[in-house]
Tab-separated table of N, CA and C in Angstrom:
chain	number	residue	atom	x	y	z
A	18	MET	N	8.849	57.101	132.340
A	18	MET	CA	9.032	58.314	131.582
A	18	MET	C	7.797	58.490	130.700
A	19	GLU	N	7.372	59.725	130.517
A	19	GLU	CA	6.200	60.016	129.694
A	19	GLU	C	6.546	61.014	128.593
A	20	TYR	N	5.855	60.849	127.475
A	20	TYR	CA	5.971	61.768	126.344
A	20	TYR	C	4.569	62.222	125.984
A	21	GLN	N	4.378	63.517	125.884
A	21	GLN	CA	3.092	64.078	125.495
A	21	GLN	C	3.150	64.429	124.015
A	22	ILE	N	2.164	63.961	123.259
A	22	ILE	CA	2.113	64.229	121.829
A	22	ILE	C	0.736	64.791	121.508
A	23	ASN	N	0.717	65.922	120.806
A	23	ASN	CA	-0.536	66.532	120.385
A	23	ASN	C	-0.888	65.987	119.004
A	24	ILE	N	-1.998	65.251	118.934
A	24	ILE	CA	-2.458	64.687	117.666
A	24	ILE	C	-3.877	65.170	117.429
A	25	GLY	N	-4.031	66.040	116.443
A	25	GLY	CA	-5.360	66.543	116.110
A	25	GLY	C	-6.054	67.250	117.256
A	26	GLY	N	-5.301	67.960	118.057
A	26	GLY	CA	-5.875	68.699	119.175
A	26	GLY	C	-6.062	67.862	120.437
A	27	ARG	N	-5.782	66.575	120.354
A	27	ARG	CA	-5.878	65.706	121.528
A	27	ARG	C	-4.479	65.359	122.009
A	28	MET	N	-4.302	65.351	123.309
A	28	MET	CA	-3.016	64.989	123.888
A	28	MET	C	-2.984	63.476	124.104
A	29	LEU	N	-1.946	62.871	123.586
A	29	LEU	CA	-1.717	61.437	123.748
A	29	LEU	C	-0.473	61.287	124.615
A	30	THR	N	-0.544	60.424	125.601
A	30	THR	CA	0.587	60.175	126.490
A	30	THR	C	1.183	58.811	126.167
A	31	LEU	N	2.458	58.811	125.859
A	31	LEU	CA	3.207	57.570	125.679
A	31	LEU	C	4.056	57.406	126.929
A	32	GLU	N	4.088	56.209	127.483
A	32	GLU	CA	4.907	56.018	128.676
A	32	GLU	C	5.655	54.698	128.614
A	33	HIS	N	6.757	54.667	129.314
A	33	HIS	CA	7.561	53.465	129.434
A	33	HIS	C	8.376	53.572	130.707
A	34	GLU	N	8.991	52.462	131.084
A	34	GLU	CA	9.855	52.472	132.253
A	34	GLU	C	11.050	53.390	131.976
A	35	ASP	N	11.638	53.920	133.027
A	35	ASP	CA	12.807	54.781	132.852
A	35	ASP	C	13.950	54.022	132.197
A	36	PHE	N	14.796	54.765	131.511
A	36	PHE	CA	15.971	54.184	130.879
A	36	PHE	C	16.973	53.752	131.945
A	37	GLU	N	17.757	52.773	131.605
A	37	GLU	CA	18.855	52.370	132.474
A	37	GLU	C	19.917	53.465	132.463
A	38	ASP	N	20.697	53.545	133.521
A	38	ASP	CA	21.783	54.524	133.575
A	38	ASP	C	22.974	54.096	132.734
A	39	ARG	N	23.093	52.781	132.508
A	39	ARG	CA	24.202	52.253	131.710
A	39	ARG	C	23.641	51.251	130.710
A	40	ILE	N	24.147	51.316	129.503
A	40	ILE	CA	23.772	50.370	128.457
A	40	ILE	C	25.059	49.801	127.886
A	41	ASN	N	25.217	48.488	127.984
A	41	ASN	CA	26.380	47.838	127.406
A	41	ASN	C	26.092	47.646	125.917
A	42	LEU	N	26.788	48.385	125.080
A	42	LEU	CA	26.517	48.350	123.650
A	42	LEU	C	26.813	46.992	123.038
A	43	ASP	N	27.797	46.289	123.563
A	43	ASP	CA	28.078	44.945	123.056
A	43	ASP	C	26.907	44.013	123.348
A	44	ASP	N	26.383	44.069	124.570
A	44	ASP	CA	25.228	43.231	124.914
A	44	ASP	C	24.015	43.579	124.055
A	45	LEU	N	23.871	44.846	123.757
A	45	LEU	CA	22.721	45.296	122.980
A	45	LEU	C	22.806	44.899	121.512
A	46	THR	N	23.989	44.950	120.952
A	46	THR	CA	24.106	44.777	119.501
A	46	THR	C	24.604	43.416	119.050
A	47	VAL	N	25.183	42.621	119.950
A	47	VAL	CA	25.665	41.286	119.585
A	47	VAL	C	24.520	40.289	119.743
A	48	ILE	N	24.409	39.360	118.811
A	48	ILE	CA	23.361	38.340	118.881
A	48	ILE	C	23.830	37.190	119.766
A	49	ASP	N	23.029	36.922	120.792
A	49	ASP	CA	23.284	35.789	121.685
A	49	ASP	C	22.700	34.556	121.011
A	50	THR	N	23.547	33.746	120.380
A	50	THR	CA	23.060	32.598	119.610
A	50	THR	C	22.441	31.520	120.481
A	51	SER	N	22.696	31.551	121.776
A	51	SER	CA	22.078	30.564	122.667
A	51	SER	C	20.650	30.952	123.038
A	52	ASN	N	20.239	32.166	122.660
A	52	ASN	CA	18.903	32.645	123.022
A	52	ASN	C	18.287	33.433	121.862
A	53	LEU	N	18.269	32.863	120.680
A	53	LEU	CA	17.770	33.580	119.500
A	53	LEU	C	16.333	34.065	119.665
A	54	PHE	N	15.485	33.220	120.226
A	54	PHE	CA	14.080	33.605	120.352
A	54	PHE	C	13.896	34.729	121.365
A	55	GLY	N	14.612	34.654	122.467
A	55	GLY	CA	14.560	35.742	123.449
A	55	GLY	C	15.063	37.048	122.856
A	56	GLU	N	16.141	36.950	122.118
A	56	GLU	CA	16.691	38.133	121.452
A	56	GLU	C	15.685	38.712	120.459
A	57	ALA	N	15.049	37.816	119.682
A	57	ALA	CA	14.121	38.258	118.637
A	57	ALA	C	12.914	38.999	119.207
A	58	VAL	N	12.436	38.558	120.372
A	58	VAL	CA	11.237	39.195	120.923
A	58	VAL	C	11.544	40.445	121.753
A	59	THR	N	12.801	40.655	122.123
A	59	THR	CA	13.119	41.829	122.947
A	59	THR	C	13.817	42.950	122.183
A	60	ILE	N	14.362	42.675	121.020
A	60	ILE	CA	15.137	43.702	120.323
A	60	ILE	C	14.266	44.879	119.891
A	61	SER	N	13.008	44.626	119.558
A	61	SER	CA	12.156	45.741	119.119
A	61	SER	C	11.967	46.769	120.239
A	62	ALA	N	11.913	46.312	121.489
A	62	ALA	CA	11.799	47.247	122.615
A	62	ALA	C	13.053	48.107	122.715
A	63	ALA	N	14.216	47.487	122.483
A	63	ALA	CA	15.474	48.244	122.534
A	63	ALA	C	15.529	49.273	121.403
A	64	VAL	N	15.116	48.865	120.216
A	64	VAL	CA	15.108	49.800	119.082
A	64	VAL	C	14.167	50.959	119.373
A	65	ASN	N	13.010	50.651	119.949
A	65	ASN	CA	12.048	51.698	120.300
A	65	ASN	C	12.646	52.680	121.306
A	66	ARG	N	13.270	52.165	122.336
A	66	ARG	CA	13.874	53.035	123.354
A	66	ARG	C	14.968	53.917	122.761
A	67	LEU	N	15.790	53.320	121.903
A	67	LEU	CA	16.841	54.114	121.254
A	67	LEU	C	16.234	55.213	120.403
A	68	GLY	N	15.162	54.905	119.707
A	68	GLY	CA	14.471	55.921	118.902
A	68	GLY	C	13.937	57.053	119.764
A	69	LEU	N	13.389	56.722	120.926
A	69	LEU	CA	12.885	57.748	121.839
A	69	LEU	C	14.021	58.610	122.382
A	70	MET	N	15.139	57.968	122.705
A	70	MET	CA	16.297	58.736	123.185
A	70	MET	C	16.809	59.669	122.089
A	71	LYS	N	16.863	59.175	120.862
A	71	LYS	CA	17.297	60.012	119.742
A	71	LYS	C	16.377	61.228	119.609
A	72	ALA	N	15.071	61.004	119.725
A	72	ALA	CA	14.108	62.100	119.605
A	72	ALA	C	14.330	63.153	120.690
A	73	GLU	N	14.603	62.707	121.907
A	73	GLU	CA	14.860	63.648	123.008
A	73	GLU	C	16.113	64.488	122.745
A	74	VAL	N	17.178	63.826	122.333
A	74	VAL	CA	18.432	64.538	122.082
A	74	VAL	C	18.276	65.469	120.886
A	75	GLU	N	17.580	65.018	119.849
A	75	GLU	CA	17.373	65.867	118.671
A	75	GLU	C	16.534	67.090	119.018
A	76	SER	N	15.547	66.919	119.889
A	76	SER	CA	14.740	68.048	120.342
A	76	SER	C	15.605	69.080	121.062
A	77	THR	N	16.472	68.615	121.942
A	77	THR	CA	17.378	69.524	122.653
A	77	THR	C	18.321	70.221	121.671
A	78	MET	N	18.836	69.457	120.705
A	78	MET	CA	19.715	70.039	119.680
A	78	MET	C	18.996	71.159	118.925
A	79	ASN	N	17.748	70.909	118.542
A	79	ASN	CA	16.989	71.905	117.793
A	79	ASN	C	16.672	73.135	118.634
A	80	LEU	N	16.427	72.936	119.925
A	80	LEU	CA	16.198	74.087	120.813
A	80	LEU	C	17.462	74.937	120.938
A	81	ILE	N	18.610	74.290	121.038
A	81	ILE	CA	19.874	75.027	121.114
A	81	ILE	C	20.117	75.759	119.801
A	82	LYS	N	19.827	75.111	118.687
A	82	LYS	CA	19.989	75.742	117.373
A	82	LYS	C	19.106	76.983	117.267
A	83	LEU	N	17.862	76.885	117.756
A	83	LEU	CA	16.963	78.035	117.760
A	83	LEU	C	17.503	79.146	118.652
A	84	GLU	N	17.991	78.772	119.828
A	84	GLU	CA	18.561	79.761	120.746
A	84	GLU	C	19.750	80.488	120.106
A	85	LYS	N	20.585	79.738	119.367
A	85	LYS	CA	21.724	80.352	118.667
A	85	LYS	C	21.240	81.327	117.599
A	86	LYS	N	20.216	80.942	116.834
A	86	LYS	CA	19.686	81.813	115.775
A	86	LYS	C	19.149	83.108	116.369
A	87	ILE	N	18.420	82.990	117.468
A	87	ILE	CA	17.877	84.183	118.139
A	87	ILE	C	19.012	85.048	118.652
A	88	PHE	N	20.013	84.418	119.277
A	88	PHE	CA	21.172	85.155	119.779
A	88	PHE	C	21.851	85.904	118.636
A	89	GLU	N	22.099	85.215	117.511
A	89	GLU	CA	22.772	85.829	116.365
A	89	GLU	C	21.966	87.006	115.825
A	90	GLY	N	20.647	86.824	115.710
A	90	GLY	CA	19.791	87.910	115.228
A	90	GLY	C	19.833	89.120	116.135
A	91	ASN	N	19.730	88.886	117.437
A	91	ASN	CA	19.781	89.991	118.399
A	91	ASN	C	21.148	90.669	118.398
A	92	PHE	N	22.211	89.873	118.304
A	92	PHE	CA	23.568	90.408	118.285
A	92	PHE	C	23.754	91.332	117.082
A	93	LYS	N	23.314	90.878	115.917
A	93	LYS	CA	23.427	91.681	114.692
A	93	LYS	C	22.572	92.946	114.790
A	94	ALA	N	21.374	92.809	115.348
A	94	ALA	CA	20.485	93.972	115.480
A	94	ALA	C	21.112	95.024	116.381
A	95	ASP	N	21.738	94.573	117.469
A	95	ASP	CA	22.403	95.521	118.375
A	95	ASP	C	23.547	96.245	117.666
A	96	LEU	N	24.324	95.511	116.862
A	96	LEU	CA	25.424	96.151	116.134
A	96	LEU	C	24.899	97.119	115.071
A	97	ARG	N	23.795	96.784	114.432
A	97	ARG	CA	23.192	97.696	113.451
A	97	ARG	C	22.749	98.998	114.125
A	98	LYS	N	22.135	98.857	115.302
A	98	LYS	CA	21.704	100.053	116.052
A	98	LYS	C	22.917	100.893	116.431
A	99	GLN	N	23.966	100.229	116.911
A	99	GLN	CA	25.193	100.927	117.299
A	99	GLN	C	25.795	101.651	116.097
A	100	ALA	N	25.813	100.995	114.948
A	100	ALA	CA	26.377	101.601	113.734
A	100	ALA	C	25.526	102.780	113.266
A	101	ALA	N	24.231	102.705	113.464
A	101	ALA	CA	23.348	103.807	113.071
A	101	ALA	C	23.640	105.063	113.889
A	102	ARG	N	24.094	104.895	115.115
A	102	ARG	CA	24.414	106.027	115.990
A	102	ARG	C	25.876	106.459	115.868
A	103	ASN	N	26.709	105.671	115.146
A	103	ASN	CA	28.146	105.908	115.140
A	103	ASN	C	28.712	105.955	113.717
A	104	ALA	N	28.094	106.708	112.852
A	104	ALA	CA	28.583	106.926	111.481
A	104	ALA	C	28.857	105.627	110.721
A	105	GLY	N	27.975	104.630	110.895
A	105	GLY	CA	28.100	103.392	110.139
A	105	GLY	C	29.121	102.422	110.679
A	106	LYS	N	29.584	102.639	111.897
A	106	LYS	CA	30.583	101.732	112.483
A	106	LYS	C	30.086	101.222	113.829
A	107	TYR	N	30.534	100.028	114.166
A	107	TYR	CA	30.253	99.477	115.482
A	107	TYR	C	31.580	99.084	116.132
A	108	LYS	N	31.545	98.961	117.438
A	108	LYS	CA	32.754	98.610	118.185
A	108	LYS	C	32.708	97.130	118.553
A	109	ILE	N	33.873	96.512	118.444
A	109	ILE	CA	33.988	95.112	118.813
A	109	ILE	C	35.369	94.893	119.415
A	110	GLU	N	35.460	93.954	120.362
A	110	GLU	CA	36.746	93.678	120.984
A	110	GLU	C	37.482	92.604	120.185
A	111	VAL	N	38.723	92.895	119.851
A	111	VAL	CA	39.575	91.954	119.124
A	111	VAL	C	40.890	91.853	119.874
A	112	GLU	N	41.178	90.663	120.386
A	112	GLU	CA	42.413	90.409	121.118
A	112	GLU	C	42.680	91.451	122.201
A	113	GLY	N	41.656	91.790	122.962
A	113	GLY	CA	41.799	92.700	124.086
A	113	GLY	C	41.695	94.176	123.750
A	114	SER	N	41.624	94.521	122.464
A	114	SER	CA	41.496	95.921	122.067
A	114	SER	C	40.128	96.158	121.429
A	115	VAL	N	39.554	97.300	121.707
A	115	VAL	CA	38.279	97.667	121.099
A	115	VAL	C	38.572	98.402	119.796
A	116	VAL	N	37.984	97.913	118.706
A	116	VAL	CA	38.210	98.517	117.391
A	116	VAL	C	36.878	98.875	116.756
A	117	ASP	N	36.919	99.863	115.863
A	117	ASP	CA	35.753	100.243	115.078
A	117	ASP	C	35.719	99.391	113.809
A	118	VAL	N	34.540	98.884	113.483
A	118	VAL	CA	34.367	98.070	112.289
A	118	VAL	C	33.245	98.680	111.470
A	119	LYS	N	33.490	98.828	110.167
A	119	LYS	CA	32.459	99.360	109.276
A	119	LYS	C	31.360	98.309	109.121
A	120	LEU	N	30.127	98.754	109.262
A	120	LEU	CA	28.990	97.849	109.161
A	120	LEU	C	28.793	97.412	107.714
A	121	THR	N	29.015	96.126	107.464
A	121	THR	CA	28.711	95.505	106.175
A	121	THR	C	28.059	94.164	106.467
A	122	GLU	N	27.344	93.643	105.522
A	122	GLU	CA	26.726	92.322	105.703
A	122	GLU	C	27.800	91.258	105.909
A	123	LYS	N	28.921	91.398	105.187
A	123	LYS	CA	30.020	90.444	105.326
A	123	LYS	C	30.570	90.469	106.758
A	124	ALA	N	30.720	91.664	107.316
A	124	ALA	CA	31.231	91.782	108.686
A	124	ALA	C	30.240	91.193	109.690
A	125	LEU	N	28.949	91.331	109.408
A	125	LEU	CA	27.934	90.810	110.324
A	125	LEU	C	27.829	89.282	110.282
A	126	ASP	N	28.312	88.669	109.205
A	126	ASP	CA	28.198	87.215	109.065
A	126	ASP	C	28.908	86.458	110.176
A	127	THR	N	29.996	86.992	110.700
A	127	THR	CA	30.784	86.278	111.713
A	127	THR	C	31.021	87.098	112.980
A	128	CYS	N	30.356	88.214	113.120
A	128	CYS	CA	30.629	89.129	114.228
A	128	CYS	C	30.395	88.532	115.611
A	129	TYR	N	29.516	87.590	115.735
A	129	TYR	CA	29.154	87.006	117.028
A	129	TYR	C	30.038	85.814	117.410
A	130	GLU	N	30.856	85.334	116.484
A	130	GLU	CA	31.595	84.094	116.707
A	130	GLU	C	32.691	84.170	117.768
A	131	THR	N	33.029	85.348	118.207
A	131	THR	CA	33.998	85.479	119.295
A	131	THR	C	33.320	85.811	120.619
A	132	ASP	N	32.004	85.935	120.610
A	132	ASP	CA	31.260	86.237	121.831
A	132	ASP	C	31.188	84.989	122.708
A	133	SER	N	31.502	85.124	123.984
A	133	SER	CA	31.575	83.964	124.878
A	133	SER	C	30.220	83.266	125.040
A	134	ASP	N	29.128	84.015	125.027
A	134	ASP	CA	27.808	83.390	125.148
A	134	ASP	C	27.482	82.558	123.908
A	135	TRP	N	27.835	83.085	122.731
A	135	TRP	CA	27.603	82.325	121.496
A	135	TRP	C	28.474	81.072	121.480
A	136	ILE	N	29.705	81.197	121.938
A	136	ILE	CA	30.619	80.049	121.966
A	136	ILE	C	30.053	78.960	122.876
A	137	LYS	N	29.491	79.333	124.025
A	137	LYS	CA	28.885	78.356	124.929
A	137	LYS	C	27.722	77.630	124.256
A	138	LEU	N	26.887	78.386	123.547
A	138	LEU	CA	25.773	77.769	122.831
A	138	LEU	C	26.281	76.803	121.760
A	139	GLN	N	27.311	77.226	121.049
A	139	GLN	CA	27.882	76.375	120.000
A	139	GLN	C	28.457	75.092	120.597
A	140	GLU	N	29.141	75.221	121.721
A	140	GLU	CA	29.702	74.047	122.393
A	140	GLU	C	28.598	73.105	122.861
A	141	GLN	N	27.497	73.659	123.391
A	141	GLN	CA	26.355	72.832	123.796
A	141	GLN	C	25.792	72.087	122.589
A	142	PHE	N	25.640	72.801	121.484
A	142	PHE	CA	25.107	72.174	120.275
A	142	PHE	C	26.006	71.031	119.823
A	143	ILE	N	27.291	71.263	119.808
A	143	ILE	CA	28.248	70.232	119.389
A	143	ILE	C	28.166	69.019	120.314
A	144	GLN	N	28.019	69.250	121.617
A	144	GLN	CA	27.910	68.152	122.579
A	144	GLN	C	26.666	67.311	122.301
A	145	TYR	N	25.526	67.975	122.091
A	145	TYR	CA	24.291	67.236	121.835
A	145	TYR	C	24.300	66.578	120.459
A	146	GLU	N	24.985	67.165	119.517
A	146	GLU	CA	25.146	66.540	118.205
A	146	GLU	C	25.942	65.238	118.348
A	147	LYS	N	26.954	65.269	119.208
A	147	LYS	CA	27.742	64.066	119.476
A	147	LYS	C	26.860	62.998	120.130
A	148	TYR	N	26.044	63.389	121.114
A	148	TYR	CA	25.133	62.444	121.755
A	148	TYR	C	24.209	61.819	120.713
A	149	TRP	N	23.672	62.667	119.829
A	149	TRP	CA	22.762	62.170	118.805
A	149	TRP	C	23.470	61.177	117.885
A	150	ASN	N	24.698	61.483	117.512
A	150	ASN	CA	25.456	60.570	116.651
A	150	ASN	C	25.716	59.230	117.347
A	151	TYR	N	26.043	59.262	118.639
A	151	TYR	CA	26.222	58.020	119.392
A	151	TYR	C	24.937	57.177	119.334
A	152	LEU	N	23.818	57.833	119.623
A	152	LEU	CA	22.540	57.124	119.613
A	152	LEU	C	22.170	56.645	118.220
A	153	ASP	N	22.489	57.438	117.217
A	153	ASP	CA	22.139	57.076	115.841
A	153	ASP	C	22.858	55.802	115.404
A	154	VAL	N	24.165	55.720	115.655
A	154	VAL	CA	24.881	54.508	115.241
A	154	VAL	C	24.415	53.297	116.055
A	155	THR	N	24.077	53.511	117.316
A	155	THR	CA	23.580	52.414	118.143
A	155	THR	C	22.199	51.970	117.659
A	156	TYR	N	21.360	52.934	117.322
A	156	TYR	CA	20.025	52.638	116.798
A	156	TYR	C	20.128	51.778	115.537
A	157	TRP	N	20.996	52.174	114.613
A	157	TRP	CA	21.113	51.420	113.362
A	157	TRP	C	21.746	50.055	113.581
A	158	ALA	N	22.623	49.924	114.551
A	158	ALA	CA	23.181	48.606	114.878
A	158	ALA	C	22.084	47.706	115.448
A	159	ALA	N	21.226	48.263	116.296
A	159	ALA	CA	20.120	47.485	116.863
A	159	ALA	C	19.108	47.119	115.772
A	160	GLN	N	18.874	48.045	114.843
A	160	GLN	CA	17.986	47.750	113.702
A	160	GLN	C	18.558	46.593	112.889
A	161	ASP	N	19.859	46.630	112.649
A	161	ASP	CA	20.519	45.571	111.883
A	161	ASP	C	20.381	44.235	112.609
A	162	LYS	N	20.582	44.254	113.920
A	162	LYS	CA	20.426	43.039	114.717
A	162	LYS	C	19.000	42.518	114.585
A	163	SER	N	18.030	43.413	114.638
A	163	SER	CA	16.632	43.024	114.527
A	163	SER	C	16.347	42.340	113.185
A	164	LYS	N	16.875	42.902	112.118
A	164	LYS	CA	16.674	42.316	110.784
A	164	LYS	C	17.329	40.937	110.690
A	165	LYS	N	18.509	40.811	111.229
A	165	LYS	CA	19.192	39.514	111.200
A	165	LYS	C	18.421	38.480	112.019
A	166	LEU	N	17.935	38.880	113.177
A	166	LEU	CA	17.153	37.959	114.004
A	166	LEU	C	15.870	37.540	113.291
A	167	ASN	N	15.226	38.496	112.636
A	167	ASN	CA	14.009	38.152	111.890
A	167	ASN	C	14.315	37.121	110.810
A	168	GLY	N	15.443	37.277	110.157
A	168	GLY	CA	15.843	36.305	109.142
A	168	GLY	C	16.128	34.940	109.739
A	169	LEU	N	16.709	34.922	110.918
A	169	LEU	CA	17.057	33.651	111.549
A	169	LEU	C	15.850	32.894	112.097
A	170	VAL	N	14.883	33.618	112.607
A	170	VAL	CA	13.749	32.945	113.262
A	170	VAL	C	12.449	33.050	112.466
A	171	SER	N	12.484	33.617	111.268
A	171	SER	CA	11.246	33.829	110.511
A	171	SER	C	10.550	32.532	110.116
A	172	SER	N	11.283	31.449	109.940
A	172	SER	CA	10.671	30.181	109.548
A	172	SER	C	10.211	29.370	110.749
A	173	THR	N	10.324	29.926	111.927
A	173	THR	CA	9.943	29.229	113.138
A	173	THR	C	8.425	29.213	113.287
A	174	THR	N	7.875	28.076	113.602
A	174	THR	CA	6.438	27.954	113.833
A	174	THR	C	6.153	28.207	115.306
A	175	PRO	N	4.899	28.483	115.655
A	175	PRO	CA	4.567	28.679	117.071
A	175	PRO	C	4.942	27.462	117.928
A	176	GLU	N	4.800	26.278	117.363
A	176	GLU	CA	5.151	25.066	118.112
A	176	GLU	C	6.655	25.033	118.395
A	177	ASP	N	7.461	25.419	117.378
A	177	ASP	CA	8.908	25.471	117.577
A	177	ASP	C	9.272	26.469	118.684
A	178	PHE	N	8.580	27.565	118.674
A	178	PHE	CA	8.863	28.611	119.667
A	178	PHE	C	8.571	28.106	121.069
A	179	VAL	N	7.412	27.468	121.256
A	179	VAL	CA	7.036	26.961	122.578
A	179	VAL	C	7.984	25.856	123.024
A	180	ALA	N	8.444	25.030	122.064
A	180	ALA	CA	9.344	23.930	122.389
A	180	ALA	C	10.700	24.430	122.877
A	181	ARG	N	11.089	25.596	122.542
A	181	ARG	CA	12.397	26.115	122.943
A	181	ARG	C	12.243	26.739	124.277
C-alpha cells in the first residue's frame, strides 16, 4: 500500500505491505510473556499500521462530512430560490403530503434531514465514525502495550537481548 504526501511541493511516497484481512485484537493487545523481546520490537509496527488505518478512515469521514455540507448548502439554496418564486414559501413533503412552509432560517436548519440522499450520507458518516472509533481504541490499547513493554525490557542490555 502507498501513501502520497506533499511536503513543501515535493511528493513523498510512504509504502508498506498490505494490511491483513483479519486482525485478532487479543493477539495484538495482550502481552505474550514468553516472548517479551519479540513483542517489544514488533509492537511499534502494529501501532504505526493502526495509525495509518485511522488516517485513512478519518480522511473518508471528512470527505463525507464535506459532501454533507455541500448537499445541505445546495438544498437550502434550492429552497430559497423556490421561496423567492412562491411568495416566501417552499414546498416540502411531510408524511406523504406536500405542504407549504414559510422560509425562515429556523425552518432551513433541519429542512434536509428527511431527504433520503442526506440520510444516506449521514448513515455513511456514522458508519465511518464507528470504524474510526474501533481503530482508535485499538490504537490506544497497542500504545499502552508498547509502553508496558518498554518498561519491562528497558533495562535489558544488548548482550541480554542476544542471549534470549
